[in-house]
PDB file of N, CA and C in Angstrom:
ATOM      1  N   THR B   1      -5.411  55.453 136.373  1.00  0.00           N
ATOM      2  CA  THR B   1      -5.808  54.917 137.527  1.00  0.00           C
ATOM      3  C   THR B   1      -4.582  54.830 139.108  1.00  0.00           C
ATOM      4  N   ASP B   2      -5.085  54.461 140.814  1.00  0.00           N
ATOM      5  CA  ASP B   2      -3.923  54.643 141.463  1.00  0.00           C
ATOM      6  C   ASP B   2      -3.808  53.040 141.705  1.00  0.00           C
ATOM      7  N   THR B   3      -2.892  52.669 142.113  1.00  0.00           N
ATOM      8  CA  THR B   3      -2.663  51.348 142.020  1.00  0.00           C
ATOM      9  C   THR B   3      -1.744  50.912 143.957  1.00  0.00           C
ATOM     10  N   ILE B   4      -2.277  49.174 144.297  1.00  0.00           N
ATOM     11  CA  ILE B   4      -1.679  49.272 145.984  1.00  0.00           C
ATOM     12  C   ILE B   4      -0.756  48.523 145.152  1.00  0.00           C
ATOM     13  N   ASP B   5       0.621  48.436 144.991  1.00  0.00           N
ATOM     14  CA  ASP B   5       2.368  47.638 144.764  1.00  0.00           C
ATOM     15  C   ASP B   5       2.766  46.927 145.707  1.00  0.00           C
ATOM     16  N   GLY B   6       2.323  46.201 145.886  1.00  0.00           N
ATOM     17  CA  GLY B   6       2.148  45.553 146.671  1.00  0.00           C
ATOM     18  C   GLY B   6       2.036  43.575 146.229  1.00  0.00           C
ATOM     19  N   ASP B   7       2.219  42.862 147.465  1.00  0.00           N
ATOM     20  CA  ASP B   7       2.131  41.484 146.312  1.00  0.00           C
ATOM     21  C   ASP B   7       1.308  40.239 146.751  1.00  0.00           C
ATOM     22  N   GLU B   8      -0.130  40.164 145.926  1.00  0.00           N
ATOM     23  CA  GLU B   8      -1.777  39.478 145.885  1.00  0.00           C
ATOM     24  C   GLU B   8      -1.679  38.906 146.779  1.00  0.00           C
ATOM     25  N   LEU B   9      -1.241  38.056 146.886  1.00  0.00           N
ATOM     26  CA  LEU B   9      -1.554  36.956 147.694  1.00  0.00           C
ATOM     27  C   LEU B   9      -1.446  37.355 149.423  1.00  0.00           C
ATOM     28  N   HIS B  10      -0.524  38.509 149.909  1.00  0.00           N
ATOM     29  CA  HIS B  10      -0.465  39.250 150.866  1.00  0.00           C
ATOM     30  C   HIS B  10      -1.566  39.375 151.694  1.00  0.00           C
ATOM     31  N   PHE B  11      -2.284  40.496 150.268  1.00  0.00           N
ATOM     32  CA  PHE B  11      -2.671  41.905 149.682  1.00  0.00           C
ATOM     33  C   PHE B  11      -4.480  40.802 150.694  1.00  0.00           C
ATOM     34  N   VAL B  12      -4.521  39.286 149.608  1.00  0.00           N
ATOM     35  CA  VAL B  12      -5.588  38.629 149.442  1.00  0.00           C
ATOM     36  C   VAL B  12      -5.814  37.925 151.340  1.00  0.00           C
ATOM     37  N   ASN B  13      -4.689  37.001 151.862  1.00  0.00           N
ATOM     38  CA  ASN B  13      -4.719  37.035 153.007  1.00  0.00           C
ATOM     39  C   ASN B  13      -5.545  37.793 154.470  1.00  0.00           C
ATOM     40  N   ILE B  14      -4.329  39.609 154.146  1.00  0.00           N
ATOM     41  CA  ILE B  14      -5.274  40.215 155.067  1.00  0.00           C
ATOM     42  C   ILE B  14      -7.132  40.198 155.208  1.00  0.00           C
ATOM     43  N   ILE B  15      -7.381  40.988 153.882  1.00  0.00           N
ATOM     44  CA  ILE B  15      -8.783  40.508 153.176  1.00  0.00           C
ATOM     45  C   ILE B  15      -9.631  39.733 153.853  1.00  0.00           C
ATOM     46  N   ASN B  16      -9.052  38.380 154.071  1.00  0.00           N
ATOM     47  CA  ASN B  16      -9.624  37.154 154.216  1.00  0.00           C
ATOM     48  C   ASN B  16      -9.821  37.395 155.550  1.00  0.00           C
ATOM     49  N   ASN B  17      -8.431  37.723 156.657  1.00  0.00           N
ATOM     50  CA  ASN B  17      -8.441  37.790 157.755  1.00  0.00           C
ATOM     51  C   ASN B  17      -9.910  37.729 158.537  1.00  0.00           C
ATOM     52  N   LEU B  18      -9.878  39.203 157.954  1.00  0.00           N
ATOM     53  CA  LEU B  18     -10.986  40.472 158.761  1.00  0.00           C
ATOM     54  C   LEU B  18     -11.799  40.524 157.760  1.00  0.00           C
ATOM     55  N   LEU B  19     -12.237  39.472 157.234  1.00  0.00           N
ATOM     56  CA  LEU B  19     -13.819  39.246 156.656  1.00  0.00           C
ATOM     57  C   LEU B  19     -13.939  38.071 157.793  1.00  0.00           C
ATOM     58  N   GLU B  20     -13.146  36.714 157.260  1.00  0.00           N
ATOM     59  CA  GLU B  20     -13.059  35.630 158.845  1.00  0.00           C
ATOM     60  C   GLU B  20     -13.410  36.104 159.973  1.00  0.00           C
ATOM     61  N   ASN B  21     -12.337  37.459 159.941  1.00  0.00           N
ATOM     62  CA  ASN B  21     -12.937  37.914 162.234  1.00  0.00           C
ATOM     63  C   ASN B  21     -14.206  38.387 161.522  1.00  0.00           C
ATOM     64  N   ALA B  22     -14.115  39.338 161.435  1.00  0.00           N
ATOM     65  CA  ALA B  22     -15.509  39.310 161.014  1.00  0.00           C
ATOM     66  C   ALA B  22     -17.061  38.568 161.401  1.00  0.00           C
ATOM     67  N   VAL B  23     -16.988  37.863 161.011  1.00  0.00           N
ATOM     68  CA  VAL B  23     -18.030  36.866 160.739  1.00  0.00           C
ATOM     69  C   VAL B  23     -17.766  35.568 162.135  1.00  0.00           C
ATOM     70  N   LYS B  24     -16.086  35.876 162.629  1.00  0.00           N
ATOM     71  CA  LYS B  24     -16.811  34.059 164.192  1.00  0.00           C
ATOM     72  C   LYS B  24     -16.225  35.482 165.024  1.00  0.00           C
ATOM     73  N   TYR B  25     -16.444  36.631 165.428  1.00  0.00           N
ATOM     74  CA  TYR B  25     -17.658  37.463 165.810  1.00  0.00           C
ATOM     75  C   TYR B  25     -18.219  38.163 165.944  1.00  0.00           C
ATOM     76  N   SER B  26     -19.283  37.070 165.370  1.00  0.00           N
ATOM     77  CA  SER B  26     -20.166  38.474 164.620  1.00  0.00           C
ATOM     78  C   SER B  26     -21.820  37.822 165.840  1.00  0.00           C
ATOM     79  N   LYS B  27     -22.777  38.635 166.301  1.00  0.00           N
ATOM     80  CA  LYS B  27     -23.884  38.111 166.628  1.00  0.00           C
ATOM     81  C   LYS B  27     -24.447  36.774 166.274  1.00  0.00           C
ATOM     82  N   GLU B  28     -25.502  36.559 166.523  1.00  0.00           N
ATOM     83  CA  GLU B  28     -25.706  35.509 166.390  1.00  0.00           C
ATOM     84  C   GLU B  28     -26.425  35.428 165.161  1.00  0.00           C
ATOM     85  N   THR B  29     -27.410  37.259 164.896  1.00  0.00           N
ATOM     86  CA  THR B  29     -28.270  37.463 164.106  1.00  0.00           C
ATOM     87  C   THR B  29     -28.003  38.528 162.925  1.00  0.00           C
ATOM     88  N   GLY B  30     -28.418  38.499 162.092  1.00  0.00           N
ATOM     89  CA  GLY B  30     -27.738  39.578 160.948  1.00  0.00           C
ATOM     90  C   GLY B  30     -26.898  40.321 161.268  1.00  0.00           C
ATOM     91  N   LEU B  31     -26.238  39.497 161.040  1.00  0.00           N
ATOM     92  CA  LEU B  31     -24.719  40.660 160.061  1.00  0.00           C
ATOM     93  C   LEU B  31     -24.089  41.002 158.759  1.00  0.00           C
ATOM     94  N   THR B  32     -24.019  42.083 159.483  1.00  0.00           N
ATOM     95  CA  THR B  32     -23.659  43.067 158.342  1.00  0.00           C
ATOM     96  C   THR B  32     -21.882  43.630 158.258  1.00  0.00           C
ATOM     97  N   ILE B  33     -21.260  43.384 157.348  1.00  0.00           N
ATOM     98  CA  ILE B  33     -19.984  43.475 156.839  1.00  0.00           C
ATOM     99  C   ILE B  33     -20.648  44.972 155.267  1.00  0.00           C
ATOM    100  N   LYS B  34     -19.498  45.179 155.871  1.00  0.00           N
ATOM    101  CA  LYS B  34     -19.414  47.603 155.201  1.00  0.00           C
ATOM    102  C   LYS B  34     -18.361  47.259 154.686  1.00  0.00           C
ATOM    103  N   ILE B  35     -17.538  47.503 153.315  1.00  0.00           N
ATOM    104  CA  ILE B  35     -16.470  47.518 153.032  1.00  0.00           C
ATOM    105  C   ILE B  35     -16.337  49.134 152.340  1.00  0.00           C
ATOM    106  N   VAL B  36     -15.863  50.305 152.602  1.00  0.00           N
ATOM    107  CA  VAL B  36     -15.452  50.913 151.396  1.00  0.00           C
ATOM    108  C   VAL B  36     -14.204  51.937 150.894  1.00  0.00           C
ATOM    109  N   THR B  37     -13.725  51.663 150.081  1.00  0.00           N
ATOM    110  CA  THR B  37     -12.512  52.255 149.568  1.00  0.00           C
ATOM    111  C   THR B  37     -12.915  53.602 149.038  1.00  0.00           C
ATOM    112  N   GLU B  38     -11.883  54.272 149.343  1.00  0.00           N
ATOM    113  CA  GLU B  38     -11.401  55.777 148.839  1.00  0.00           C
ATOM    114  C   GLU B  38      -9.639  56.181 148.352  1.00  0.00           C
ATOM    115  N   ASN B  39      -9.614  56.603 148.087  1.00  0.00           N
ATOM    116  CA  ASN B  39      -8.830  56.951 147.113  1.00  0.00           C
ATOM    117  C   ASN B  39      -7.508  58.616 146.867  1.00  0.00           C
ATOM    118  N   SER B  40      -7.077  59.357 147.683  1.00  0.00           N
ATOM    119  CA  SER B  40      -7.015  60.360 147.759  1.00  0.00           C
ATOM    120  C   SER B  40      -6.017  61.659 146.943  1.00  0.00           C
ATOM    121  N   GLY B  41      -5.611  60.565 146.129  1.00  0.00           N
ATOM    122  CA  GLY B  41      -4.754  60.456 145.329  1.00  0.00           C
ATOM    123  C   GLY B  41      -3.180  60.965 145.940  1.00  0.00           C
ATOM    124  N   LYS B  42      -2.316  60.568 147.674  1.00  0.00           N
ATOM    125  CA  LYS B  42      -2.148  60.021 147.980  1.00  0.00           C
ATOM    126  C   LYS B  42      -1.838  58.707 149.118  1.00  0.00           C
ATOM    127  N   ASN B  43      -3.304  58.634 148.667  1.00  0.00           N
ATOM    128  CA  ASN B  43      -2.902  56.177 149.768  1.00  0.00           C
ATOM    129  C   ASN B  43      -4.704  56.270 149.252  1.00  0.00           C
ATOM    130  N   ILE B  44      -4.878  54.985 149.742  1.00  0.00           N
ATOM    131  CA  ILE B  44      -6.330  54.447 148.941  1.00  0.00           C
ATOM    132  C   ILE B  44      -6.218  53.337 150.417  1.00  0.00           C
ATOM    133  N   LEU B  45      -7.041  54.231 151.162  1.00  0.00           N
ATOM    134  CA  LEU B  45      -8.354  53.886 152.080  1.00  0.00           C
ATOM    135  C   LEU B  45      -8.827  52.542 151.825  1.00  0.00           C
ATOM    136  N   ILE B  46      -9.362  51.313 153.094  1.00  0.00           N
ATOM    137  CA  ILE B  46      -9.401  50.455 152.866  1.00  0.00           C
ATOM    138  C   ILE B  46     -10.216  50.421 154.431  1.00  0.00           C
ATOM    139  N   LYS B  47     -12.020  50.355 154.351  1.00  0.00           N
ATOM    140  CA  LYS B  47     -12.242  50.510 155.382  1.00  0.00           C
ATOM    141  C   LYS B  47     -13.853  49.057 155.634  1.00  0.00           C
ATOM    142  N   ILE B  48     -13.058  48.299 156.278  1.00  0.00           N
ATOM    143  CA  ILE B  48     -13.577  47.637 156.342  1.00  0.00           C
ATOM    144  C   ILE B  48     -14.703  47.845 157.459  1.00  0.00           C
ATOM    145  N   SER B  49     -16.419  47.940 157.664  1.00  0.00           N
ATOM    146  CA  SER B  49     -17.289  47.518 159.311  1.00  0.00           C
ATOM    147  C   SER B  49     -17.870  46.667 159.840  1.00  0.00           C
ATOM    148  N   ASP B  50     -17.875  46.630 161.167  1.00  0.00           N
ATOM    149  CA  ASP B  50     -19.039  45.247 160.989  1.00  0.00           C
ATOM    150  C   ASP B  50     -19.751  46.172 162.310  1.00  0.00           C
ATOM    151  N   ASN B  51     -21.057  44.638 162.207  1.00  0.00           N
ATOM    152  CA  ASN B  51     -21.984  45.497 163.240  1.00  0.00           C
ATOM    153  C   ASN B  51     -22.062  44.048 164.993  1.00  0.00           C
ATOM    154  N   GLY B  52     -20.612  43.247 164.964  1.00  0.00           N
ATOM    155  CA  GLY B  52     -20.009  42.533 165.543  1.00  0.00           C
ATOM    156  C   GLY B  52     -20.833  43.182 167.257  1.00  0.00           C
ATOM    157  N   ILE B  53     -19.863  41.613 167.366  1.00  0.00           N
ATOM    158  CA  ILE B  53     -20.090  41.522 168.641  1.00  0.00           C
ATOM    159  C   ILE B  53     -19.121  42.878 169.393  1.00  0.00           C
ATOM    160  N   GLY B  54     -17.732  42.952 168.636  1.00  0.00           N
ATOM    161  CA  GLY B  54     -17.460  44.931 169.080  1.00  0.00           C
ATOM    162  C   GLY B  54     -16.102  44.352 169.906  1.00  0.00           C
ATOM    163  N   MET B  55     -14.814  44.774 171.154  1.00  0.00           N
ATOM    164  CA  MET B  55     -14.349  44.737 171.262  1.00  0.00           C
ATOM    165  C   MET B  55     -14.269  45.454 172.296  1.00  0.00           C
ATOM    166  N   ASN B  56     -13.972  44.706 173.752  1.00  0.00           N
ATOM    167  CA  ASN B  56     -13.480  46.027 174.747  1.00  0.00           C
ATOM    168  C   ASN B  56     -11.915  46.196 174.994  1.00  0.00           C
ATOM    169  N   ASP B  57     -11.464  47.260 175.522  1.00  0.00           N
ATOM    170  CA  ASP B  57     -11.072  47.663 175.196  1.00  0.00           C
ATOM    171  C   ASP B  57      -9.356  47.580 175.573  1.00  0.00           C
ATOM    172  N   GLU B  58      -9.404  46.092 176.565  1.00  0.00           N
ATOM    173  CA  GLU B  58      -7.923  45.471 176.194  1.00  0.00           C
ATOM    174  C   GLU B  58      -7.984  44.483 175.048  1.00  0.00           C
ATOM    175  N   VAL B  59      -8.458  44.195 174.294  1.00  0.00           N
ATOM    176  CA  VAL B  59      -8.574  44.042 173.121  1.00  0.00           C
ATOM    177  C   VAL B  59      -8.182  44.934 172.188  1.00  0.00           C
ATOM    178  N   GLN B  60      -9.229  45.089 172.323  1.00  0.00           N
ATOM    179  CA  GLN B  60      -8.797  46.378 171.217  1.00  0.00           C
ATOM    180  C   GLN B  60      -7.515  47.437 170.882  1.00  0.00           C
ATOM    181  N   ASN B  61      -6.408  47.346 172.626  1.00  0.00           N
ATOM    182  CA  ASN B  61      -4.775  47.354 172.759  1.00  0.00           C
ATOM    183  C   ASN B  61      -4.470  46.615 172.105  1.00  0.00           C
ATOM    184  N   ARG B  62      -5.014  45.092 172.506  1.00  0.00           N
ATOM    185  CA  ARG B  62      -3.526  43.884 172.323  1.00  0.00           C
ATOM    186  C   ARG B  62      -4.218  43.365 170.824  1.00  0.00           C
ATOM    187  N   ILE B  63      -4.723  43.670 170.063  1.00  0.00           N
ATOM    188  CA  ILE B  63      -5.278  42.807 168.983  1.00  0.00           C
ATOM    189  C   ILE B  63      -4.238  42.583 168.156  1.00  0.00           C
ATOM    190  N   LEU B  64      -3.443  43.676 167.790  1.00  0.00           N
ATOM    191  CA  LEU B  64      -1.793  43.496 166.806  1.00  0.00           C
ATOM    192  C   LEU B  64      -0.691  42.557 166.999  1.00  0.00           C
ATOM    193  N   GLU B  65      -1.043  42.421 168.864  1.00  0.00           N
ATOM    194  CA  GLU B  65       0.578  42.137 169.372  1.00  0.00           C
ATOM    195  C   GLU B  65       0.104  40.454 169.087  1.00  0.00           C
ATOM    196  N   GLU B  66       1.462  39.661 168.800  1.00  0.00           N
ATOM    197  CA  GLU B  66       1.456  39.128 167.659  1.00  0.00           C
ATOM    198  C   GLU B  66       0.650  37.342 169.313  1.00  0.00           C
ATOM    199  N   PHE B  67       0.378  36.578 169.096  1.00  0.00           N
ATOM    200  CA  PHE B  67       0.368  35.500 169.636  1.00  0.00           C
ATOM    201  C   PHE B  67      -1.325  35.542 170.321  1.00  0.00           C
ATOM    202  N   TYR B  68      -2.221  37.385 170.129  1.00  0.00           N
ATOM    203  CA  TYR B  68      -2.664  37.302 170.809  1.00  0.00           C
ATOM    204  C   TYR B  68      -4.259  36.163 170.148  1.00  0.00           C
ATOM    205  N   SER B  69      -5.094  36.378 171.663  1.00  0.00           N
ATOM    206  CA  SER B  69      -5.994  35.951 171.139  1.00  0.00           C
ATOM    207  C   SER B  69      -7.120  35.884 172.127  1.00  0.00           C
ATOM    208  N   GLY B  70      -9.071  37.307 171.033  1.00  0.00           N
ATOM    209  CA  GLY B  70      -9.245  36.968 172.476  1.00  0.00           C
ATOM    210  C   GLY B  70     -10.073  35.376 172.816  1.00  0.00           C
ATOM    211  N   LYS B  71      -9.546  34.865 172.357  1.00  0.00           N
ATOM    212  CA  LYS B  71     -10.038  33.029 172.230  1.00  0.00           C
ATOM    213  C   LYS B  71      -9.631  32.082 172.915  1.00  0.00           C
ATOM    214  N   PRO B  72      -9.808  31.196 173.977  1.00  0.00           N
ATOM    215  CA  PRO B  72      -9.129  29.920 174.683  1.00  0.00           C
ATOM    216  C   PRO B  72      -7.842  29.892 173.015  1.00  0.00           C
ATOM    217  N   PRO B  73      -6.421  29.239 174.204  1.00  0.00           N
ATOM    218  CA  PRO B  73      -5.722  28.611 173.525  1.00  0.00           C
ATOM    219  C   PRO B  73      -5.693  27.684 172.642  1.00  0.00           C
ATOM    220  N   GLU B  74      -6.891  26.961 173.086  1.00  0.00           N
ATOM    221  CA  GLU B  74      -6.837  25.552 172.236  1.00  0.00           C
ATOM    222  C   GLU B  74      -7.848  26.298 170.766  1.00  0.00           C
ATOM    223  N   MET B  75      -8.388  26.978 170.523  1.00  0.00           N
ATOM    224  CA  MET B  75      -9.867  27.356 170.007  1.00  0.00           C
ATOM    225  C   MET B  75      -8.349  28.636 169.349  1.00  0.00           C
ATOM    226  N   ALA B  76      -8.226  28.811 168.726  1.00  0.00           N
ATOM    227  CA  ALA B  76      -7.319  30.444 168.587  1.00  0.00           C
ATOM    228  C   ALA B  76      -5.526  30.177 167.976  1.00  0.00           C
ATOM    229  N   VAL B  77      -4.601  30.847 167.541  1.00  0.00           N
ATOM    230  CA  VAL B  77      -3.722  30.815 167.512  1.00  0.00           C
ATOM    231  C   VAL B  77      -3.090  32.763 167.915  1.00  0.00           C
ATOM    232  N   GLY B  78      -3.927  33.111 167.500  1.00  0.00           N
ATOM    233  CA  GLY B  78      -3.327  34.006 167.731  1.00  0.00           C
ATOM    234  C   GLY B  78      -2.424  35.214 166.677  1.00  0.00           C
ATOM    235  N   LEU B  79      -2.386  34.516 165.553  1.00  0.00           N
ATOM    236  CA  LEU B  79      -1.834  35.326 164.500  1.00  0.00           C
ATOM    237  C   LEU B  79      -2.715  35.965 163.812  1.00  0.00           C
ATOM    238  N   GLY B  80      -3.135  36.060 162.906  1.00  0.00           N
ATOM    239  CA  GLY B  80      -3.890  36.764 162.148  1.00  0.00           C
ATOM    240  C   GLY B  80      -4.001  37.348 162.204  1.00  0.00           C
ATOM    241  N   MET B  81      -4.290  38.858 163.467  1.00  0.00           N
ATOM    242  CA  MET B  81      -3.986  40.426 162.974  1.00  0.00           C
ATOM    243  C   MET B  81      -3.064  41.347 162.598  1.00  0.00           C
ATOM    244  N   SER B  82      -1.789  40.041 164.081  1.00  0.00           N
ATOM    245  CA  SER B  82       0.088  40.277 163.926  1.00  0.00           C
ATOM    246  C   SER B  82       0.364  40.602 162.032  1.00  0.00           C
ATOM    247  N   GLU B  83       0.121  38.602 161.960  1.00  0.00           N
ATOM    248  CA  GLU B  83       0.848  39.278 160.260  1.00  0.00           C
ATOM    249  C   GLU B  83       0.161  39.561 159.563  1.00  0.00           C
ATOM    250  N   SER B  84      -0.692  40.668 159.432  1.00  0.00           N
ATOM    251  CA  SER B  84      -1.767  41.802 159.094  1.00  0.00           C
ATOM    252  C   SER B  84      -1.213  42.304 159.109  1.00  0.00           C
ATOM    253  N   SER B  85      -0.371  43.526 159.870  1.00  0.00           N
ATOM    254  CA  SER B  85      -0.082  44.613 160.916  1.00  0.00           C
ATOM    255  C   SER B  85       1.018  44.017 160.068  1.00  0.00           C
ATOM    256  N   TYR B  86       2.063  43.018 159.635  1.00  0.00           N
ATOM    257  CA  TYR B  86       3.218  43.175 159.930  1.00  0.00           C
ATOM    258  C   TYR B  86       3.478  43.276 158.339  1.00  0.00           C
ATOM    259  N   ILE B  87       2.713  42.552 158.347  1.00  0.00           N
ATOM    260  CA  ILE B  87       2.817  43.090 155.605  1.00  0.00           C
ATOM    261  C   ILE B  87       2.061  44.201 155.233  1.00  0.00           C
ATOM    262  N   ILE B  88       0.818  44.505 156.761  1.00  0.00           N
ATOM    263  CA  ILE B  88       0.871  46.636 155.732  1.00  0.00           C
ATOM    264  C   ILE B  88       1.697  47.613 155.960  1.00  0.00           C
ATOM    265  N   SER B  89       2.551  46.900 156.944  1.00  0.00           N
ATOM    266  CA  SER B  89       3.301  47.863 158.371  1.00  0.00           C
ATOM    267  C   SER B  89       4.986  47.940 157.269  1.00  0.00           C
ATOM    268  N   THR B  90       5.390  47.008 156.574  1.00  0.00           N
ATOM    269  CA  THR B  90       6.393  46.022 156.513  1.00  0.00           C
ATOM    270  C   THR B  90       6.122  46.549 154.552  1.00  0.00           C
ATOM    271  N   LEU B  91       5.934  45.231 154.431  1.00  0.00           N
ATOM    272  CA  LEU B  91       6.086  44.819 153.028  1.00  0.00           C
ATOM    273  C   LEU B  91       5.396  46.179 152.322  1.00  0.00           C
ATOM    274  N   HIS B  92       3.799  46.572 152.857  1.00  0.00           N
ATOM    275  CA  HIS B  92       3.529  47.698 152.263  1.00  0.00           C
ATOM    276  C   HIS B  92       3.218  48.784 153.183  1.00  0.00           C
ATOM    277  N   LYS B  93       4.546  49.548 153.290  1.00  0.00           N
ATOM    278  CA  LYS B  93       4.574  50.207 153.422  1.00  0.00           C
ATOM    279  C   LYS B  93       3.218  51.053 154.157  1.00  0.00           C
ATOM    280  N   GLY B  94       2.215  50.749 155.036  1.00  0.00           N
ATOM    281  CA  GLY B  94       0.814  50.475 155.116  1.00  0.00           C
ATOM    282  C   GLY B  94       0.092  50.935 156.698  1.00  0.00           C
ATOM    283  N   GLU B  95      -0.622  51.399 157.201  1.00  0.00           N
ATOM    284  CA  GLU B  95      -0.675  51.525 157.656  1.00  0.00           C
ATOM    285  C   GLU B  95      -1.389  50.286 158.716  1.00  0.00           C
ATOM    286  N   ILE B  96      -2.693  50.184 159.903  1.00  0.00           N
ATOM    287  CA  ILE B  96      -3.622  49.636 160.013  1.00  0.00           C
ATOM    288  C   ILE B  96      -4.403  50.372 161.430  1.00  0.00           C
ATOM    289  N   LYS B  97      -5.412  50.990 161.557  1.00  0.00           N
ATOM    290  CA  LYS B  97      -5.974  51.439 162.410  1.00  0.00           C
ATOM    291  C   LYS B  97      -7.566  50.526 163.053  1.00  0.00           C
ATOM    292  N   ILE B  98      -7.661  50.738 164.000  1.00  0.00           N
ATOM    293  CA  ILE B  98      -8.410  49.471 164.895  1.00  0.00           C
ATOM    294  C   ILE B  98      -9.453  50.216 165.217  1.00  0.00           C
ATOM    295  N   GLU B  99     -10.916  50.526 165.194  1.00  0.00           N
ATOM    296  CA  GLU B  99     -11.592  50.799 166.024  1.00  0.00           C
ATOM    297  C   GLU B  99     -12.790  50.113 166.872  1.00  0.00           C
ATOM    298  N   SER B 100     -12.710  49.763 167.878  1.00  0.00           N
ATOM    299  CA  SER B 100     -14.276  48.790 168.602  1.00  0.00           C
ATOM    300  C   SER B 100     -15.125  49.292 169.578  1.00  0.00           C
ATOM    301  N   GLU B 101     -16.695  49.302 169.261  1.00  0.00           N
ATOM    302  CA  GLU B 101     -17.377  49.543 170.596  1.00  0.00           C
ATOM    303  C   GLU B 101     -17.539  48.205 170.758  1.00  0.00           C
ATOM    304  N   LYS B 102     -18.046  48.427 171.877  1.00  0.00           N
ATOM    305  CA  LYS B 102     -18.398  46.569 172.435  1.00  0.00           C
ATOM    306  C   LYS B 102     -19.247  46.651 172.775  1.00  0.00           C
ATOM    307  N   GLU B 103     -19.990  45.773 172.133  1.00  0.00           N
ATOM    308  CA  GLU B 103     -21.179  45.122 172.331  1.00  0.00           C
ATOM    309  C   GLU B 103     -22.215  45.356 170.944  1.00  0.00           C
ATOM    310  N   ASN B 104     -20.776  46.042 169.879  1.00  0.00           N
ATOM    311  CA  ASN B 104     -21.521  47.186 168.607  1.00  0.00           C
ATOM    312  C   ASN B 104     -21.305  46.593 167.334  1.00  0.00           C
ATOM    313  N   SER B 105     -19.869  47.313 167.282  1.00  0.00           N
ATOM    314  CA  SER B 105     -19.485  47.406 166.014  1.00  0.00           C
ATOM    315  C   SER B 105     -18.153  47.184 166.016  1.00  0.00           C
ATOM    316  N   SER B 106     -16.999  46.865 164.777  1.00  0.00           N
ATOM    317  CA  SER B 106     -15.550  47.007 164.853  1.00  0.00           C
ATOM    318  C   SER B 106     -16.013  47.543 162.692  1.00  0.00           C
ATOM    319  N   ASP B 107     -14.723  48.650 163.243  1.00  0.00           N
ATOM    320  CA  ASP B 107     -13.980  49.351 161.847  1.00  0.00           C
ATOM    321  C   ASP B 107     -12.124  48.851 162.411  1.00  0.00           C
ATOM    322  N   VAL B 108     -11.795  48.663 160.847  1.00  0.00           N
ATOM    323  CA  VAL B 108     -10.924  48.546 160.421  1.00  0.00           C
ATOM    324  C   VAL B 108      -9.849  49.580 159.090  1.00  0.00           C
ATOM    325  N   TYR B 109      -8.744  49.919 159.559  1.00  0.00           N
ATOM    326  CA  TYR B 109      -8.895  50.752 158.365  1.00  0.00           C
ATOM    327  C   TYR B 109      -7.027  50.658 157.872  1.00  0.00           C
ATOM    328  N   LEU B 110      -8.011  50.458 156.124  1.00  0.00           N
ATOM    329  CA  LEU B 110      -5.909  50.189 156.567  1.00  0.00           C
ATOM    330  C   LEU B 110      -5.934  50.842 155.082  1.00  0.00           C
ATOM    331  N   LYS B 111      -4.982  51.599 155.248  1.00  0.00           N
ATOM    332  CA  LYS B 111      -4.250  52.714 153.891  1.00  0.00           C
ATOM    333  C   LYS B 111      -2.686  52.432 154.220  1.00  0.00           C
ATOM    334  N   PHE B 112      -2.729  52.460 152.298  1.00  0.00           N
ATOM    335  CA  PHE B 112      -1.840  52.189 151.712  1.00  0.00           C
ATOM    336  C   PHE B 112      -1.086  53.851 151.043  1.00  0.00           C
ATOM    337  N   PHE B 113      -0.189  53.404 150.376  1.00  0.00           N
ATOM    338  CA  PHE B 113       0.495  55.090 150.675  1.00  0.00           C
ATOM    339  C   PHE B 113       0.826  55.101 149.139  1.00  0.00           C
ATOM    340  N   ILE B 114      -0.123  55.504 147.747  1.00  0.00           N
ATOM    341  CA  ILE B 114       0.509  55.090 146.770  1.00  0.00           C
ATOM    342  C   ILE B 114       1.659  57.272 146.184  1.00  0.00           C
TER     343      ILE B 114
END
């Protein structure tokens, strides 16, 4: 089997952050989170999808910026997604891609090269 060569603690933090965001930005009822994995032999793709509130274009374009948060400063620091992006790209030589539709859903793709 192919594996992701990386730090377990960092990996757990990334997944926890993505799941926490899905819950935090969910609709009032009927949250669905779906996790799909795929191994192409060259990379491992993890897709985390939710049916939450989605993101508008501005948020989607800025979500990986350090200290950016869609919530007021007193409610959030804005480090979770930027830290996840750094860990994936720098420490694990992977990629993160986010697709979202305002008021509908978000899909986060994590690609790790093997």
